[in-house]
Short mmCIF file of C-alpha atoms in Angstrom, two decimals:
data_model
loop_
_atom_site.label_atom_id
_atom_site.label_comp_id
_atom_site.label_asym_id
_atom_site.label_seq_id
_atom_site.Cartn_x
_atom_site.Cartn_y
_atom_site.Cartn_z
CA MET W 1 0.13 -0.03 0.17
CA ASP W 2 2.70 2.37 0.98
CA LYS W 3 4.14 1.76 -2.56
CA TRP W 4 0.89 2.74 -4.32
CA VAL W 5 0.64 5.92 -2.08
CA GLN W 6 4.16 6.77 -3.27
CA LEU W 7 3.49 6.14 -6.82
CA ASN W 8 0.37 8.29 -6.76
CA ASN W 9 2.36 11.25 -5.21
CA GLN W 10 4.79 10.95 -8.53
CA ALA W 11 3.77 12.79 -11.72
CA ALA W 12 5.26 9.63 -13.63
CA GLY W 13 3.12 7.29 -11.44
CA ARG W 14 -0.15 9.33 -11.94
CA ASP W 15 0.61 9.02 -15.73
CA LYS W 16 0.76 5.32 -15.62
CA ILE W 17 -2.19 4.84 -13.74
CA ALA W 18 -4.36 7.17 -15.99
CA ARG W 19 -2.61 5.53 -18.99
CA LEU W 20 -3.53 2.10 -17.75
CA ILE W 21 -7.08 3.26 -17.44
CA GLN W 22 -7.16 5.17 -20.69
CA TYR W 23 -6.34 2.08 -22.81
CA ALA W 24 -8.54 -0.30 -20.72
CA SER W 25 -11.38 2.10 -21.30
CA ARG W 26 -10.63 1.86 -25.24
CA ALA W 27 -10.58 -2.13 -25.29
CA MET W 28 -13.75 -1.73 -23.08
CA TRP W 29 -15.86 0.60 -25.29
CA ASP W 30 -14.66 -1.45 -28.50
CA SER W 31 -15.72 -4.83 -26.78
CA LEU W 32 -19.08 -3.43 -25.61
CA ASP W 33 -19.62 -2.02 -29.16
CA ASN W 34 -18.95 -5.56 -30.74
CA ALA W 35 -21.46 -6.91 -28.35
CA ASN W 36 -23.99 -4.48 -29.35
CA CYS W 37 -24.27 -3.00 -26.10
CA HIS W 38 -26.21 0.25 -25.07
CA PRO W 39 -24.68 3.18 -27.00
CA ALA W 40 -24.88 5.37 -24.01
CA LEU W 41 -22.62 2.91 -22.11
CA VAL W 42 -20.15 2.61 -25.07
CA ASP W 43 -20.17 6.42 -25.10
CA ASN W 44 -19.16 6.72 -21.53
CA PHE W 45 -15.84 4.74 -21.82
CA LYS W 46 -15.13 6.74 -24.71
CA THR W 47 -15.44 10.08 -22.67
CA ILE W 48 -13.37 8.32 -19.91
CA GLU W 49 -10.80 7.55 -22.49
CA TYR W 50 -10.68 11.17 -23.91
CA ILE W 51 -10.48 12.67 -20.60
CA LEU W 52 -7.67 10.87 -19.53
CA SER W 53 -5.97 11.15 -22.64
CA THR W 54 -6.36 15.05 -22.26
CA PHE W 55 -5.47 14.79 -18.38
CA ARG W 56 -2.18 12.85 -19.49
CA LYS W 57 -1.38 15.93 -22.03
CA LEU W 58 -1.60 18.23 -19.27
CA LEU W 59 0.30 16.12 -16.89
CA ARG W 60 3.08 15.90 -19.56
CA PHE W 61 3.32 19.59 -20.35
CA GLY W 62 6.70 21.08 -20.18
CA LYS W 63 8.24 17.70 -19.85
CA GLY W 64 9.65 17.78 -23.41
CA LEU W 65 12.39 20.45 -22.12
CA ASP W 66 13.32 17.87 -19.22
CA VAL W 67 13.51 14.92 -21.91
CA PHE W 68 15.68 17.10 -24.14
CA TYR W 69 18.00 17.88 -21.36
CA ALA W 70 18.32 14.46 -20.46
CA SER W 71 19.44 13.49 -23.93
CA LEU W 72 22.46 15.91 -23.41
CA LYS W 73 23.44 13.77 -20.59
CA ALA W 74 23.18 10.50 -22.50
CA ILE W 75 25.60 11.77 -24.98
CA HIS W 76 28.32 11.16 -22.55
CA TYR W 77 27.59 7.62 -21.75
CA PRO W 78 30.44 5.65 -22.32
CA ASP W 79 29.04 2.46 -24.41
CA LEU W 80 28.75 3.45 -27.90
CA THR W 81 25.69 1.52 -28.84
CA ILE W 82 23.60 2.56 -25.41
CA ARG W 83 24.78 6.02 -26.14
CA VAL W 84 23.48 6.47 -29.32
CA THR W 85 20.18 4.68 -29.13
CA LEU W 86 19.32 6.50 -25.74
CA THR W 87 20.44 9.74 -27.19
CA MET W 88 18.20 9.27 -30.41
CA SER W 89 15.25 7.93 -28.23
CA LYS W 90 15.17 10.97 -25.95
CA VAL W 91 15.66 13.44 -28.90
CA SER W 92 12.65 11.74 -30.59
CA GLN W 93 10.71 11.74 -27.42
CA ALA W 94 11.21 15.37 -27.00
CA LEU W 95 10.00 16.13 -30.31
CA PHE W 96 6.91 13.81 -29.80
CA LEU W 97 6.13 15.70 -26.53
CA LEU W 98 6.46 18.96 -28.36
CA ALA W 99 3.80 17.97 -30.78
CA ASP W 100 1.75 16.76 -28.07
CA HIS W 101 1.62 20.07 -26.30
CA LEU W 102 0.30 21.55 -29.35
CA LEU W 103 -2.07 19.19 -29.63
CA TRP W 104 -3.21 19.76 -25.98
CA LEU W 105 -3.25 23.49 -26.58
CA ALA W 106 -5.64 22.99 -29.59
CA ARG W 107 -7.80 21.02 -27.49
CA THR W 108 -8.04 23.86 -25.05
CA GLY W 109 -8.91 26.25 -27.61
CA LEU W 110 -5.89 28.43 -26.74
CA THR W 111 -4.35 28.01 -30.20
CA THR W 112 -5.46 26.57 -33.79
CA VAL W 113 -3.35 23.82 -35.38
CA ASN W 114 -3.90 21.04 -37.99
CA ALA W 115 -4.47 18.48 -35.42
CA LYS W 116 -4.20 15.81 -38.08
CA LYS W 117 -1.01 16.91 -39.17
CA TRP W 118 0.75 17.37 -35.87
CA SER W 119 -0.79 14.03 -34.50
CA LYS W 120 0.73 12.12 -37.53
CA MET W 121 3.85 14.10 -36.71
CA ALA W 122 3.76 13.19 -32.94
CA ASN W 123 3.25 9.45 -33.71
CA LYS W 124 6.19 9.50 -36.15
CA TYR W 125 8.42 10.61 -33.25
CA TRP W 126 7.16 8.41 -31.06
CA LEU W 127 7.37 5.43 -33.16
CA PHE W 128 11.21 6.34 -33.94
CA SER W 129 11.70 6.42 -29.97
CA ILE W 130 10.22 3.12 -29.63
CA ILE W 131 12.41 1.71 -32.31
CA MET W 132 15.34 3.06 -30.80
CA ASN W 133 14.21 1.63 -27.51
CA LEU W 134 13.99 -1.77 -28.84
CA CYS W 135 17.30 -1.72 -30.24
CA ARG W 136 18.78 -0.97 -27.24
CA ASP W 137 16.79 -3.64 -25.49
CA PHE W 138 17.93 -6.30 -28.22
CA TYR W 139 21.48 -5.02 -27.65
CA GLU W 140 21.14 -5.82 -23.70
CA ILE W 141 19.74 -9.07 -24.54
CA ILE W 142 22.77 -10.12 -26.57
CA ARG W 143 25.02 -8.91 -24.03
CA VAL W 144 23.33 -10.90 -21.59
CA LEU W 145 23.32 -14.19 -23.86
CA ASP W 146 26.99 -13.46 -24.44
CA LEU W 147 27.96 -13.47 -20.94
CA HIS W 148 26.12 -16.33 -20.03
CA LYS W 149 27.82 -18.41 -22.78
CA ALA W 150 31.10 -17.03 -21.11
CA SER W 151 30.17 -18.17 -17.88
CA CYS W 152 29.06 -21.51 -19.24
CA ARG W 153 32.47 -22.04 -21.07
CA GLY W 154 34.39 -21.02 -17.71
CA GLY W 155 32.82 -24.51 -16.09
CA ILE W 156 29.42 -23.33 -14.55
CA THR W 157 27.92 -26.67 -15.41
CA ARG W 158 24.35 -25.79 -13.83
CA CYS W 159 23.73 -23.04 -16.46
CA LYS W 160 24.28 -25.30 -19.65
CA ILE W 161 20.91 -25.77 -21.93
CA PRO W 162 20.28 -28.95 -22.98
CA ALA W 163 21.57 -29.66 -26.47
CA SER W 164 18.22 -31.76 -27.30
CA ILE W 165 14.66 -32.17 -25.49
CA ASN W 166 14.55 -35.78 -25.27
CA SER W 167 12.81 -36.25 -21.64
CA PRO W 168 10.56 -34.42 -19.35
CA ALA W 169 13.88 -33.78 -17.07
CA ASP W 170 15.28 -31.65 -19.96
CA VAL W 171 12.10 -29.71 -20.13
CA LYS W 172 12.28 -28.85 -16.63
CA ARG W 173 15.89 -27.87 -16.83
CA LEU W 174 15.23 -25.60 -19.62
CA ALA W 175 12.23 -23.93 -18.03
CA LEU W 176 14.27 -23.64 -14.67
CA HIS W 177 17.03 -22.35 -16.69
CA SER W 178 15.09 -19.53 -18.63
CA TYR W 179 13.18 -18.62 -15.36
CA ALA W 180 16.58 -18.03 -13.83
CA LEU W 181 17.83 -16.02 -16.79
CA VAL W 182 14.47 -13.88 -16.45
CA GLN W 183 14.39 -13.35 -12.85
CA GLY W 184 18.15 -12.27 -13.13
CA HIS W 185 17.43 -9.54 -15.66
CA LYS W 186 13.85 -8.70 -15.45
CA ASP W 187 14.61 -4.88 -16.03
CA ILE W 188 15.33 -6.01 -19.64
CA VAL W 189 12.53 -8.22 -19.89
CA VAL W 190 9.78 -5.68 -18.49
CA ASP W 191 11.41 -2.92 -20.77
CA THR W 192 11.47 -4.92 -23.77
CA VAL W 193 7.64 -6.06 -23.26
CA LYS W 194 6.71 -2.62 -22.57
CA ASN W 195 8.44 -1.48 -26.01
CA VAL W 196 6.94 -4.34 -28.16
CA CYS W 197 3.38 -3.59 -26.76
CA ASP W 198 3.93 0.20 -27.51
CA LEU W 199 5.29 -0.15 -30.87
CA PHE W 200 1.79 -1.36 -32.44
CA ILE W 201 0.14 1.80 -30.81
CA PRO W 202 1.71 4.37 -33.21
CA LEU W 203 2.13 1.83 -35.98
CA THR W 204 -1.45 1.71 -36.15
CA ALA W 205 -2.13 5.32 -35.61
CA LEU W 206 -0.03 5.85 -38.92
CA GLY W 207 -1.89 3.28 -40.89
CA TYR W 208 1.25 0.85 -40.90
CA THR W 209 -0.88 -1.96 -39.21
CA SER W 210 -4.76 -2.16 -38.77
CA LEU W 211 -5.30 -3.53 -35.06
CA THR W 212 -8.63 -3.08 -33.38
CA PRO W 213 -9.13 -0.44 -30.71
CA ARG W 214 -9.81 -3.68 -28.37
CA THR W 215 -6.24 -4.99 -29.42
CA ILE W 216 -4.76 -1.57 -28.98
CA GLY W 217 -6.25 -1.11 -25.92
CA LEU W 218 -4.90 -4.37 -24.44
CA LEU W 219 -1.42 -3.77 -25.67
CA GLY W 220 -1.56 -0.28 -23.97
CA ALA W 221 -2.81 -1.67 -20.83
CA ILE W 222 -0.17 -4.32 -20.85
CA SER W 223 2.66 -1.74 -21.61
CA SER W 224 1.32 0.44 -18.77
CA VAL W 225 1.38 -2.15 -16.16
CA ALA W 226 5.03 -3.10 -17.35
CA GLY W 227 5.70 0.66 -16.91
CA LEU W 228 4.07 0.61 -13.44
CA TRP W 229 5.93 -2.44 -12.34
CA ALA W 230 9.41 -0.47 -13.36
CA LEU W 231 8.37 2.38 -11.12
CA LEU W 232 7.28 -0.01 -8.36
CA ASP W 233 10.21 -2.02 -8.46
CA SER W 234 13.65 -0.65 -8.74
CA THR W 235 15.05 -4.13 -10.01
CA ALA W 236 12.65 -4.10 -12.81
CA LYS W 237 13.63 -0.67 -14.25
CA LEU W 238 16.36 -0.66 -16.95
CA THR W 239 19.13 1.83 -16.21
CA PRO W 240 20.47 4.07 -17.61
CA SER W 241 17.06 5.30 -18.74
#
């Protein structure tokens, strides 16, 4: 309970909670719509989604400058691959947030912009940021596997994967082996799951994929849970981030 109170006191925590409800509402209204439920009920969930989307835009207002400043710090990271992917991801995220800020101002009526154009631009920046994050995730996975192979060559026999699955004992050993790897590197697993789920949201918004609102809602909800996990458990947060 203390962790949830602490989470709710953080801007990032409130954003993740609102995001979870927002995408869950999208999945819910599409499911209800397909089930031919009362239109008023469907509209209620659509309204919840819209309100939370606007709330999150307000919550993020000004964050673009913070993210851009963080990208300047990432330039000095010693590992070249992480330095490039992290810097490019943060620059793209900062540009996404800038477009997002303009869209929020347009929603409030404080300014007039071409919402369709800026929404498309925001999704392109978001997509590129996710791709950079996934490149970093795959790099981290390769590093972990290389270190694991080196440990096995060093004589740690309990870490060796069975060459072939010939018996239930081999299946059990493979399962335990995989579980140990995941537990030892859950920060990479959580970050990869989050980015893979997020990938399809801008892809669908840009028309590259054609997933249903229910599927997008479920993917967004899973991604939000992964983000909340990383906030609640420091060992599940990939660093540097």
